[in-house]
Coordinates of C-alpha atoms in Angstrom, one line a residue:
Chain A
M26 CA 0.0 0.0 0.1
S27 CA 1.3 3.5 -0.9
T28 CA 2.8 5.6 2.0
T29 CA 0.4 8.3 1.3
K30 CA -2.6 6.1 1.7
L31 CA -1.1 4.7 4.9
N32 CA -0.4 8.2 6.2
D33 CA -4.0 9.2 5.6
M34 CA -5.1 6.2 7.6
V35 CA -2.8 7.1 10.5
S36 CA -4.3 10.5 10.5
Q37 CA -7.9 9.1 10.7
T38 CA -6.8 6.6 13.3
R39 CA -5.5 9.5 15.5
R40 CA -8.9 11.3 15.2
D41 CA -10.7 8.1 16.2
I42 CA -8.5 7.6 19.3
L43 CA -9.1 11.2 20.5
R44 CA -12.8 11.0 19.8
M45 CA -13.1 7.7 21.6
V46 CA -11.4 8.5 24.7
H47 CA -12.9 12.1 24.7
K48 CA -16.4 10.7 24.5
V49 CA -16.1 8.6 27.6
N50 CA -13.6 10.8 29.4
S51 CA -11.5 7.6 29.9
G52 CA -9.0 5.3 28.1
H53 CA -5.4 5.6 27.2
P54 CA -4.7 8.1 24.4
G55 CA -0.9 8.4 24.8
G56 CA 0.4 4.9 23.9
S57 CA -2.3 4.5 21.3
L58 CA -1.4 7.7 19.6
G59 CA 2.3 6.6 19.6
C60 CA 1.5 3.3 18.0
A61 CA -1.0 4.5 15.2
E62 CA 1.7 4.1 12.5
F63 CA 2.7 0.6 13.6
F64 CA -0.9 -0.6 13.7
V65 CA -1.9 0.9 10.5
V66 CA 1.1 -0.5 8.6
L67 CA 0.8 -3.9 10.4
Y68 CA -2.8 -4.5 9.4
N69 CA -2.8 -2.9 6.1
D70 CA 0.6 -3.6 4.6
V71 CA 2.4 -6.3 6.4
M72 CA 0.0 -9.0 7.7
S73 CA -1.8 -11.7 5.4
L74 CA -5.3 -11.8 6.5
K75 CA -8.2 -13.8 5.4
E76 CA -11.6 -12.4 4.8
G77 CA -13.7 -12.4 8.0
F78 CA -12.7 -13.7 11.4
D79 CA -12.4 -17.0 12.9
M80 CA -10.7 -17.8 16.3
D81 CA -8.4 -20.5 15.0
G82 CA -6.8 -18.2 12.4
I83 CA -5.3 -21.1 10.4
D84 CA -3.7 -19.9 7.1
E85 CA -3.3 -16.3 8.2
D86 CA -1.0 -14.1 10.2
L87 CA -2.2 -13.5 13.8
F88 CA -1.5 -10.6 16.1
F89 CA -1.7 -10.4 19.7
L90 CA -1.7 -7.1 21.6
S91 CA -0.2 -7.6 25.1
N92 CA -0.5 -4.1 26.4
G93 CA -4.2 -4.1 26.2
H94 CA -4.7 -0.5 27.5
I95 CA -3.9 0.9 24.0
S96 CA -7.2 -0.6 22.8
P97 CA -8.3 2.7 21.2
V98 CA -5.7 2.3 18.4
F99 CA -6.4 -1.5 18.1
Y100 CA -10.2 -1.1 17.7
S101 CA -10.0 1.9 15.3
V102 CA -7.5 -0.2 13.0
L103 CA -9.6 -3.3 13.3
A104 CA -12.8 -1.5 12.6
R105 CA -11.3 0.4 9.5
R106 CA -9.8 -3.0 8.3
G107 CA -13.3 -4.3 8.2
Y108 CA -13.5 -6.6 11.3
F109 CA -16.5 -4.7 12.7
P110 CA -18.6 -1.6 11.6
V111 CA -16.7 1.7 12.1
E112 CA -19.7 3.1 14.0
E113 CA -19.2 0.8 16.7
L114 CA -16.4 2.8 18.0
N115 CA -19.1 5.1 19.2
T116 CA -19.6 2.5 22.0
F117 CA -16.2 2.3 23.4
R118 CA -16.1 1.7 27.1
L119 CA -19.8 2.1 27.4
I120 CA -22.3 -0.4 29.0
D121 CA -23.2 -3.5 26.8
S122 CA -20.4 -2.7 24.4
R123 CA -18.1 -5.2 22.6
L124 CA -15.3 -2.6 22.8
Q125 CA -14.4 -3.1 26.5
G126 CA -11.8 -0.8 28.1
H127 CA -9.3 -3.5 27.5
P128 CA -9.7 -5.9 24.6
T129 CA -11.5 -9.2 25.2
T130 CA -12.9 -12.2 23.5
H131 CA -15.7 -12.4 26.0
E132 CA -18.2 -10.3 23.9
G133 CA -17.1 -11.8 20.6
L134 CA -15.6 -8.8 18.9
P135 CA -14.1 -9.9 15.6
G136 CA -10.3 -9.5 15.5
V137 CA -9.5 -10.1 19.1
R138 CA -8.1 -13.6 20.0
I139 CA -7.2 -13.1 23.7
A140 CA -8.2 -10.9 26.6
S141 CA -5.3 -8.5 27.6
G142 CA -4.9 -5.6 30.1
S143 CA -3.2 -7.5 33.0
L144 CA 0.2 -7.1 31.7
G145 CA 2.9 -9.4 30.7
Q146 CA 0.8 -12.3 29.3
G147 CA 0.6 -11.7 25.7
M148 CA 3.9 -13.1 24.6
S149 CA 3.2 -16.5 26.3
V150 CA -0.2 -16.8 24.6
A151 CA 1.6 -15.9 21.2
L152 CA 4.1 -18.5 21.6
G153 CA 1.4 -21.2 22.1
A154 CA -0.4 -19.9 19.0
A155 CA 3.1 -19.8 17.0
Q156 CA 3.8 -23.5 18.1
A157 CA 0.1 -24.4 17.1
K158 CA 0.9 -23.0 13.6
K159 CA 4.0 -25.1 13.5
L160 CA 2.1 -28.3 14.4
N161 CA -0.6 -27.5 11.9
G162 CA 2.1 -27.0 9.2
D163 CA 0.7 -23.5 8.9
N164 CA 3.5 -21.3 7.7
Y165 CA 2.0 -17.8 8.6
L166 CA 3.4 -15.6 11.3
V167 CA 2.5 -14.5 14.6
Y168 CA 3.0 -10.9 15.7
T169 CA 2.7 -9.1 19.1
L170 CA 3.1 -5.8 20.6
H171 CA 4.2 -5.0 24.2
G172 CA 4.8 -1.9 26.1
D173 CA 8.4 -1.3 27.2
G174 CA 7.3 -0.7 30.9
E175 CA 5.4 -4.0 30.5
L176 CA 8.7 -5.8 30.3
Q177 CA 9.0 -5.3 34.0
E178 CA 6.4 -8.1 34.4
G179 CA 8.5 -11.4 35.0
Q180 CA 6.3 -13.6 33.0
N181 CA 7.8 -11.8 29.8
W182 CA 11.2 -13.2 30.7
E183 CA 9.9 -16.6 31.1
A184 CA 8.4 -16.4 27.5
I185 CA 11.7 -14.7 26.1
M186 CA 13.7 -17.5 27.4
Y187 CA 11.4 -20.1 26.2
A188 CA 11.0 -18.7 22.7
A189 CA 14.7 -18.9 21.9
A190 CA 15.2 -22.3 23.7
K191 CA 12.4 -23.8 21.6
K192 CA 13.3 -21.9 18.4
V193 CA 10.0 -20.2 17.8
D194 CA 11.0 -18.5 14.8
N195 CA 7.6 -17.8 13.3
L196 CA 7.2 -15.0 15.8
I197 CA 7.9 -11.2 15.4
T198 CA 7.6 -9.5 18.7
T199 CA 7.5 -5.7 18.8
I200 CA 8.4 -3.6 21.9
D201 CA 6.9 -0.1 22.1
L202 CA 9.9 1.8 23.3
N203 CA 8.4 5.1 24.2
G204 CA 10.3 5.3 27.5
Q205 CA 7.1 6.1 29.7
Q206 CA 5.0 4.4 32.0
I207 CA 2.2 5.5 34.4
D208 CA 4.3 6.9 37.2
G209 CA 6.8 8.6 34.8
A210 CA 9.8 7.6 32.5
T211 CA 10.7 4.0 32.6
N212 CA 14.4 5.2 33.5
D213 CA 12.9 6.9 36.5
V214 CA 10.4 4.2 37.7
L215 CA 12.5 1.1 37.1
P216 CA 15.5 1.5 34.7
M217 CA 15.7 -1.6 32.6
G218 CA 19.2 -1.1 31.1
S219 CA 19.5 -2.2 27.5
I220 CA 16.6 -4.0 26.3
K221 CA 18.4 -4.8 23.0
A222 CA 21.2 -6.5 24.9
K223 CA 18.8 -8.5 27.1
F224 CA 17.0 -9.9 24.2
E225 CA 20.1 -10.6 22.4
A226 CA 21.6 -12.4 25.4
F227 CA 18.3 -14.5 25.6
G228 CA 19.0 -15.7 22.1
W229 CA 16.7 -13.4 20.0
D230 CA 17.4 -11.8 16.7
V231 CA 16.9 -8.1 17.4
L232 CA 16.3 -5.2 15.1
E233 CA 15.4 -1.6 15.7
I234 CA 13.2 0.8 14.0
E235 CA 14.5 4.1 15.2
K236 CA 11.8 6.0 13.6
G237 CA 8.8 4.3 15.1
N238 CA 6.4 7.1 14.0
D239 CA 7.3 7.1 10.4
V240 CA 5.3 4.9 8.0
E241 CA 8.1 4.2 5.7
A242 CA 10.5 3.2 8.4
I243 CA 8.1 0.7 9.7
Q244 CA 7.4 -0.7 6.3
K245 CA 11.1 -1.3 5.9
G246 CA 11.7 -2.6 9.3
M247 CA 8.8 -5.0 9.2
K248 CA 10.0 -6.3 5.9
D249 CA 13.4 -6.9 7.4
A250 CA 12.0 -8.7 10.4
K251 CA 10.1 -10.9 8.1
L252 CA 13.2 -11.9 6.3
K253 CA 14.6 -12.9 9.6
T254 CA 11.9 -15.4 10.5
G255 CA 12.2 -19.2 9.8
K256 CA 15.9 -19.2 10.8
G257 CA 15.9 -20.7 14.1
K258 CA 15.4 -17.6 16.3
P259 CA 12.5 -15.4 17.4
V260 CA 12.5 -12.0 16.2
C261 CA 12.2 -8.8 18.1
I262 CA 11.7 -5.3 16.9
L263 CA 12.4 -2.4 19.0
L264 CA 10.2 0.3 17.9
H265 CA 11.2 3.7 19.0
T266 CA 8.0 5.8 19.4
V267 CA 6.9 9.0 20.8
M268 CA 4.1 8.7 23.4
G269 CA 1.2 10.9 22.2
H270 CA 2.7 11.3 18.8
G271 CA 0.8 13.6 16.4
V272 CA -0.8 15.6 19.1
D273 CA 1.8 18.2 20.2
F274 CA 0.7 18.8 23.7
M275 CA 0.4 15.0 24.3
M276 CA 4.0 14.2 23.3
H277 CA 7.1 13.2 25.2
T278 CA 5.2 12.9 28.4
H279 CA 3.5 10.2 30.6
A280 CA 0.8 12.6 31.5
W281 CA -1.5 11.3 28.8
H282 CA -1.1 7.7 29.5
G283 CA -4.4 7.3 30.8
K284 CA -6.2 10.6 30.6
A285 CA -8.7 11.9 28.1
P286 CA -8.6 15.3 26.5
N287 CA -11.4 17.9 27.4
D288 CA -13.5 19.5 24.6
E289 CA -10.9 22.2 23.8
Q290 CA -8.1 19.8 24.0
L291 CA -10.0 17.5 21.6
Q292 CA -10.4 20.3 19.1
K293 CA -6.9 21.2 19.3
G294 CA -5.9 17.5 18.7
L295 CA -8.3 17.1 15.9
A296 CA -6.9 20.1 14.3
Q297 CA -3.5 18.6 14.1
N298 CA -4.8 15.5 12.3
A299 CA -6.9 15.7 9.1
D300 CA -10.1 14.0 8.5
T301 CA -8.9 11.8 5.6
L302 CA -11.3 8.9 5.4
G303 CA -14.3 10.3 7.2
D304 CA -15.1 10.3 11.0
Y305 CA -17.2 7.6 12.2
Chain B
M200 CA -26.1 -51.4 52.2
K201 CA -23.6 -51.9 49.5
R202 CA -20.2 -52.6 50.6
Y203 CA -17.1 -51.7 48.6
T204 CA -14.0 -53.7 48.5
Y205 CA -10.7 -53.5 46.3
T206 CA -8.2 -55.6 45.1
D207 CA -5.7 -53.1 43.8
K208 CA -4.4 -49.7 45.0
K209 CA -2.9 -47.0 42.8
D210 CA -2.3 -43.2 42.8
T211 CA -4.9 -41.1 41.0
R212 CA -2.0 -39.3 39.2
S213 CA -1.3 -42.6 37.4
G214 CA -5.0 -42.5 36.2
F215 CA -4.4 -39.1 34.7
G216 CA -1.1 -40.4 33.0
D217 CA -2.9 -43.3 31.6
G218 CA -5.9 -41.3 30.4
L219 CA -3.6 -38.9 28.8
T220 CA -1.8 -41.8 26.9
E221 CA -5.1 -43.0 25.6
L222 CA -6.1 -39.5 24.5
G223 CA -2.7 -39.4 22.6
R224 CA -3.8 -42.4 20.7
T225 CA -7.4 -41.2 19.9
N226 CA -7.4 -37.5 19.7
P227 CA -4.8 -35.9 17.5
N228 CA -5.7 -32.4 18.8
V229 CA -4.5 -33.3 22.4
V230 CA -1.3 -31.7 23.3
A231 CA 0.4 -31.9 26.7
L232 CA 2.5 -29.1 28.7
C233 CA 4.6 -29.7 31.7
A234 CA 6.5 -27.4 34.0
D235 CA 9.4 -29.8 34.9
L236 CA 7.3 -32.6 36.6
I237 CA 6.8 -35.2 34.0
G238 CA 7.5 -38.2 36.5
S239 CA 5.3 -36.8 39.2
L240 CA 2.4 -36.2 36.6
K241 CA 3.1 -39.7 34.9
M242 CA 3.3 -38.1 31.4
Q243 CA 6.2 -40.1 30.0
D244 CA 4.1 -42.6 28.0
F245 CA 2.3 -39.7 26.3
I246 CA 5.6 -38.1 25.6
N247 CA 7.2 -41.3 24.2
E248 CA 4.2 -41.8 21.8
N249 CA 3.7 -38.4 20.9
P250 CA 7.0 -36.3 21.2
E251 CA 5.9 -33.6 18.8
R252 CA 2.8 -33.0 20.9
F253 CA 4.4 -32.4 24.1
F254 CA 5.9 -29.1 25.3
Q255 CA 8.4 -29.0 28.2
I256 CA 8.1 -25.6 29.5
G257 CA 10.6 -25.6 32.3
I258 CA 9.9 -24.1 35.8
A259 CA 7.8 -21.4 34.3
E260 CA 4.1 -22.0 35.2
A261 CA 2.9 -18.5 34.3
N262 CA 4.4 -19.0 30.7
M263 CA 2.9 -22.5 30.6
M264 CA -0.7 -21.3 31.1
G265 CA -0.2 -18.5 28.5
I266 CA 1.2 -20.9 26.0
A267 CA -1.7 -23.4 26.7
A268 CA -4.1 -20.5 26.0
G269 CA -2.4 -19.8 22.7
L270 CA -2.2 -23.4 21.6
T271 CA -6.0 -23.4 21.6
I272 CA -5.9 -20.8 18.9
G273 CA -5.4 -23.3 16.0
G274 CA -7.6 -25.9 17.5
K275 CA -5.3 -27.8 20.1
I276 CA -6.7 -29.1 23.3
P277 CA -3.9 -28.5 25.8
F278 CA -3.4 -30.3 29.1
T279 CA -1.1 -28.6 31.4
G280 CA 0.5 -30.7 34.2
T281 CA 2.0 -29.6 37.4
F282 CA 1.3 -29.7 41.1
A283 CA -1.9 -28.3 42.3
N284 CA -0.3 -25.4 44.1
F285 CA 1.5 -24.3 41.0
S286 CA -1.6 -25.0 38.8
T287 CA -3.8 -22.4 40.6
G288 CA -2.5 -20.0 43.4
R289 CA 0.8 -19.2 41.6
V290 CA -0.8 -18.6 38.2
Y291 CA -4.2 -17.3 39.2
D292 CA -4.2 -14.1 37.1
Q293 CA -2.9 -15.9 34.1
I294 CA -5.6 -18.5 34.2
R295 CA -8.2 -15.7 35.0
Q296 CA -7.3 -13.4 32.0
S297 CA -5.8 -15.6 29.3
I298 CA -7.8 -18.8 29.9
A299 CA -11.1 -18.4 31.8
Y300 CA -12.1 -14.8 30.6
S301 CA -10.9 -15.5 27.2
D302 CA -12.8 -18.9 27.1
K303 CA -9.9 -20.9 26.1
N304 CA -10.3 -24.7 25.9
V305 CA -7.5 -25.4 28.4
K306 CA -7.4 -28.5 30.8
I307 CA -5.5 -27.6 33.9
C308 CA -4.5 -30.9 35.4
A309 CA -3.2 -30.8 38.9
S310 CA -1.6 -33.5 41.0
H311 CA -0.3 -33.6 44.6
A312 CA -3.5 -31.7 45.8
G313 CA -4.1 -31.3 49.5
V314 CA -2.1 -32.5 52.6
T315 CA -1.6 -36.1 51.1
L316 CA 1.1 -34.6 49.2
G317 CA 3.0 -35.5 52.4
E318 CA 6.5 -34.8 53.3
D319 CA 7.3 -31.7 51.2
G320 CA 5.0 -29.8 53.7
A321 CA 2.6 -26.7 53.6
T322 CA 4.6 -24.8 50.7
H323 CA 3.4 -27.6 48.4
Q324 CA 0.2 -28.6 50.0
I325 CA -2.6 -26.4 48.6
L326 CA -5.9 -26.5 50.4
E327 CA -7.5 -23.5 48.9
D328 CA -7.4 -24.5 45.1
I329 CA -11.1 -25.8 44.7
G330 CA -12.2 -22.4 46.0
L331 CA -9.9 -20.3 43.7
M332 CA -10.9 -22.3 40.7
K333 CA -14.4 -22.6 41.3
M334 CA -14.9 -18.8 41.7
L335 CA -13.6 -18.3 38.0
P336 CA -16.8 -17.9 35.9
G337 CA -17.0 -20.6 33.2
M338 CA -14.6 -22.9 34.9
T339 CA -15.4 -26.7 35.5
V340 CA -13.9 -28.1 38.7
I341 CA -13.4 -31.9 39.1
N342 CA -11.8 -33.7 41.9
T343 CA -11.6 -37.4 41.3
C344 CA -11.4 -40.3 43.9
D345 CA -9.4 -43.1 42.5
Y346 CA -7.3 -44.4 39.6
N347 CA -10.3 -45.4 37.4
Q348 CA -12.3 -42.2 37.9
T349 CA -9.3 -40.1 37.3
K350 CA -8.6 -42.0 34.0
A351 CA -12.1 -41.7 32.7
A352 CA -12.3 -38.1 33.9
T353 CA -9.1 -37.2 32.0
I354 CA -10.6 -38.7 28.7
A355 CA -14.0 -37.2 29.3
I356 CA -12.6 -33.6 29.7
A357 CA -11.1 -33.7 26.1
K358 CA -14.7 -33.8 24.8
H359 CA -15.9 -30.8 26.9
H360 CA -15.3 -27.5 25.3
G361 CA -14.2 -24.8 27.8
P362 CA -11.7 -24.5 30.6
V363 CA -11.5 -27.4 33.3
Y364 CA -9.6 -27.7 36.5
L365 CA -8.9 -31.4 37.2
R366 CA -7.6 -32.1 40.6
F367 CA -6.0 -35.3 41.8
G368 CA -3.4 -36.6 44.2
R369 CA 0.0 -38.2 44.9
P370 CA -0.6 -41.3 47.4
V371 CA -1.6 -44.7 46.3
V372 CA -5.3 -45.4 47.2
P373 CA -7.7 -48.2 46.7
I374 CA -9.2 -48.5 43.3
F375 CA -13.0 -49.1 44.0
M376 CA -14.8 -47.3 41.2
P377 CA -15.7 -49.4 38.0
E378 CA -14.0 -48.5 34.7
D379 CA -17.1 -46.5 33.6
E380 CA -17.4 -43.7 31.4
F381 CA -17.3 -40.3 33.2
E382 CA -20.0 -37.9 33.0
I383 CA -19.1 -34.3 33.9
G384 CA -21.5 -32.9 36.6
K385 CA -23.3 -36.1 37.4
A386 CA -23.2 -37.3 41.0
I387 CA -22.8 -40.9 41.7
K388 CA -24.8 -42.4 44.5
L389 CA -22.4 -45.2 46.1
T390 CA -24.7 -46.3 48.8
E391 CA -28.4 -46.0 49.7
G392 CA -29.3 -44.8 53.1
K393 CA -32.3 -43.0 54.9
D394 CA -30.4 -41.4 57.9
V395 CA -27.7 -39.1 56.6
T396 CA -26.3 -37.9 53.2
I397 CA -22.5 -37.9 52.9
V398 CA -21.3 -35.9 50.1
A399 CA -17.6 -36.5 49.6
T400 CA -15.1 -35.8 46.8
G401 CA -11.5 -36.9 46.1
H402 CA -9.6 -39.1 48.6
L403 CA -12.5 -38.5 51.1
V404 CA -14.7 -40.7 49.0
W405 CA -13.1 -43.9 50.2
E406 CA -13.0 -42.6 53.7
A407 CA -16.8 -41.9 53.5
L408 CA -17.5 -45.5 52.4
Q409 CA -15.3 -46.8 55.3
A410 CA -17.4 -44.3 57.6
S411 CA -20.7 -45.6 56.3
E412 CA -19.7 -49.2 57.3
V413 CA -18.9 -48.3 60.9
L414 CA -22.0 -46.2 61.1
L415 CA -24.2 -49.1 60.0
D416 CA -22.3 -51.7 62.1
A417 CA -21.7 -49.9 65.3
H418 CA -24.4 -47.2 65.4
G419 CA -27.2 -48.6 63.3
I420 CA -27.0 -45.4 61.0
E421 CA -27.8 -45.8 57.4
A422 CA -25.7 -43.2 55.4
E423 CA -26.1 -42.5 51.7
V424 CA -22.7 -41.8 50.2
I425 CA -22.6 -39.6 47.2
N426 CA -19.4 -39.2 45.2
I427 CA -19.5 -35.6 44.0
H428 CA -16.4 -35.8 41.5
T429 CA -17.7 -32.4 39.7
I430 CA -17.8 -29.6 42.3
K431 CA -18.7 -27.2 39.7
P432 CA -21.2 -27.4 37.9
L433 CA -22.7 -29.1 41.1
D434 CA -25.3 -31.8 40.6
E435 CA -27.7 -30.0 42.7
E436 CA -30.8 -32.2 42.0
A437 CA -28.9 -35.4 43.2
I438 CA -28.0 -33.7 46.4
L439 CA -31.4 -32.3 47.1
E440 CA -33.1 -35.6 46.3
S441 CA -30.9 -37.3 48.7
V442 CA -31.1 -34.7 51.4
K443 CA -34.9 -34.6 51.1
K444 CA -34.8 -38.1 52.2
T445 CA -32.3 -38.2 54.9
G446 CA -32.7 -34.6 56.4
C447 CA -29.1 -33.9 57.0
V448 CA -25.7 -33.9 55.3
V449 CA -22.1 -34.1 55.9
T450 CA -19.7 -32.8 53.4
A451 CA -16.1 -34.3 53.1
E452 CA -13.1 -32.9 51.2
E453 CA -9.4 -32.5 51.5
H454 CA -9.6 -28.8 51.3
N455 CA -10.2 -25.8 53.6
I456 CA -13.8 -25.8 54.8
F457 CA -13.6 -22.2 53.6
G458 CA -14.4 -22.1 49.7
G459 CA -14.5 -25.8 49.1
L460 CA -17.3 -28.3 48.3
G461 CA -18.9 -27.8 51.7
E462 CA -19.8 -24.3 51.0
S463 CA -21.1 -25.1 47.5
V464 CA -23.5 -27.7 49.3
S465 CA -24.3 -25.2 51.9
R466 CA -25.3 -22.5 49.4
L467 CA -27.6 -24.9 47.7
L468 CA -29.2 -26.1 50.9
T469 CA -29.6 -22.6 52.2
T470 CA -31.4 -21.6 49.1
R471 CA -33.4 -24.6 48.3
L472 CA -33.8 -26.9 51.3
P473 CA -32.4 -25.6 54.7
K474 CA -31.2 -28.7 56.6
P475 CA -28.3 -29.4 59.2
Q476 CA -24.8 -29.7 57.7
E477 CA -21.5 -30.5 59.2
F478 CA -18.1 -30.0 57.4
V479 CA -15.1 -32.4 57.2
G480 CA -12.3 -30.5 55.8
T481 CA -9.2 -28.6 57.0
Q482 CA -10.2 -25.9 59.6
D483 CA -8.7 -22.7 58.0
T484 CA -5.1 -23.9 58.5
F485 CA -2.0 -24.8 56.4
G486 CA -0.7 -28.3 56.4
E487 CA 2.8 -29.6 57.5
S488 CA 5.3 -32.4 56.7
G489 CA 4.2 -36.0 57.5
T490 CA 3.0 -39.2 55.8
P491 CA -0.2 -38.9 54.1
E492 CA -1.8 -41.2 56.5
Q493 CA -0.4 -39.3 59.6
L494 CA -1.7 -35.9 58.0
M495 CA -5.2 -37.3 57.2
V496 CA -5.6 -38.3 60.9
K497 CA -4.1 -35.1 62.4
Y498 CA -6.1 -32.8 60.0
G499 CA -9.4 -34.7 60.7
L500 CA -9.6 -35.9 57.1
N501 CA -10.5 -39.6 57.6
S502 CA -13.4 -41.9 58.2
K503 CA -13.2 -41.4 61.9
S504 CA -13.9 -37.6 61.5
I505 CA -16.8 -38.4 59.1
V506 CA -18.4 -40.7 61.7
S507 CA -18.2 -38.1 64.4
A508 CA -19.6 -35.5 61.9
V509 CA -22.5 -37.7 61.1
R510 CA -23.4 -38.5 64.8
K511 CA -23.2 -34.7 65.4
V512 CA -25.4 -33.7 62.5
I513 CA -27.9 -36.5 63.1
K514 CA -28.6 -35.0 66.6
R515 CA -29.3 -31.6 64.9
K516 CA -32.1 -33.0 62.8

């Protein structure tokens, strides 16, 4: 897909995110905005997807969102990829909605294969799905996304150790390196040292996308990552993003991790992101 | 009154191992995972016959539960194997979010439940697992009583879609149940009686049968013993029908009286048929090191405790 088209989608996704969290005055815009390019490229330019949705996802690529709090970006991209009506974004976090605060399978929302929100569990689930693909002789790939702060959860390191030991090489794990978590910068809350060195020490093939908010850079990085699959090692992408990207007053701070914009702030944010495909 | 005898004794975990081996031969979607306890869980035969369908996870139970959830995506039926303590309390949030809430078809198979784990002591003797698991929406909870029942249950749960907690144990115990098919949620009436209903699960079922003989022979009390292998969903009608006749009930389980089978029965009777009930179980305590037999005696988990509870409950009728 052309970069222009992808950038148009990114702009629309940012509008969706802002409008969703503003309407219910809750949700997590910061990380969602920072990952807008990644999600748009992944779902529209990288993954091989079948028409429609079934839970088993045989003969198609799978994606697992581990840091479930960035559900707004996930929902927007799923809806605009055709998994469910775009108008349903209107129901985000409302009673009786399929769009729960954190993604779940419980309400049967197409596109979601696991509940996430309690952090640190997504990689293990993805490993199981990747190993099921191998058992089924299914050569498609499994993708995941995790927050950098999320790596403080110990279960990740069980999964990281296992993935390399068992040569789960049909897995591409992306870490959203935005350097922020709820209580502040990750380097202040719990410095994690070199995440690259850690993954490499555990036996992963690691590559970096330095411009994690640049559609072209992501396209190239994902292509490179794909080429690294099937070679006996799990693949990790360190995606350098800016939390709150695309809305100037939300950028470079943890302040908008879990806070919705007010009416005025919404208008300011929307003015910075063109209505390219039509608001829901 | 029917009296039960046995010619052979075996551990219930061997029933799990043999059931799993049979599933390996009959159901190509069954896969097994273990967190470094293959020998304890008797999984070696399955592994020998199906090496590609076995996943050695290492000592990482949280990862194991997540991987099991993931394996269901693609149509596998994962059976996880570790001790009951590490199958539940250690990984509660992983089970809650990735398995139960996500409605994944995972079979959590837990050995060495309760004090009969023995000498390893309280760190490994979970007495809270039934409570933890039965509180999870959608979770089926099964606690089997002997080798035959454990083997049959292992085979049966593969056919049931949805998360299951299957609890069994370490010690060698009498084999007294027939090699029947296992029906999830269906209570089994072992003896007919008119004076008291004894609802027992797991290792306490044999103790309940022993107690029923003493009650009849020494006290002239006719006890109706019901084997409740499925604690959730509970066979409410079977219990109500029996208690309607006997007018009182004793529940018996190798579990804390808080949160176990006894409380499930109590809730049922309170809402539908209020009758006196006594509880045989551990009294809100941790276990300790000792032989399984010593611990059963010390923690009141034997036929003697059931006899006392029955004599007490009958007086309250």
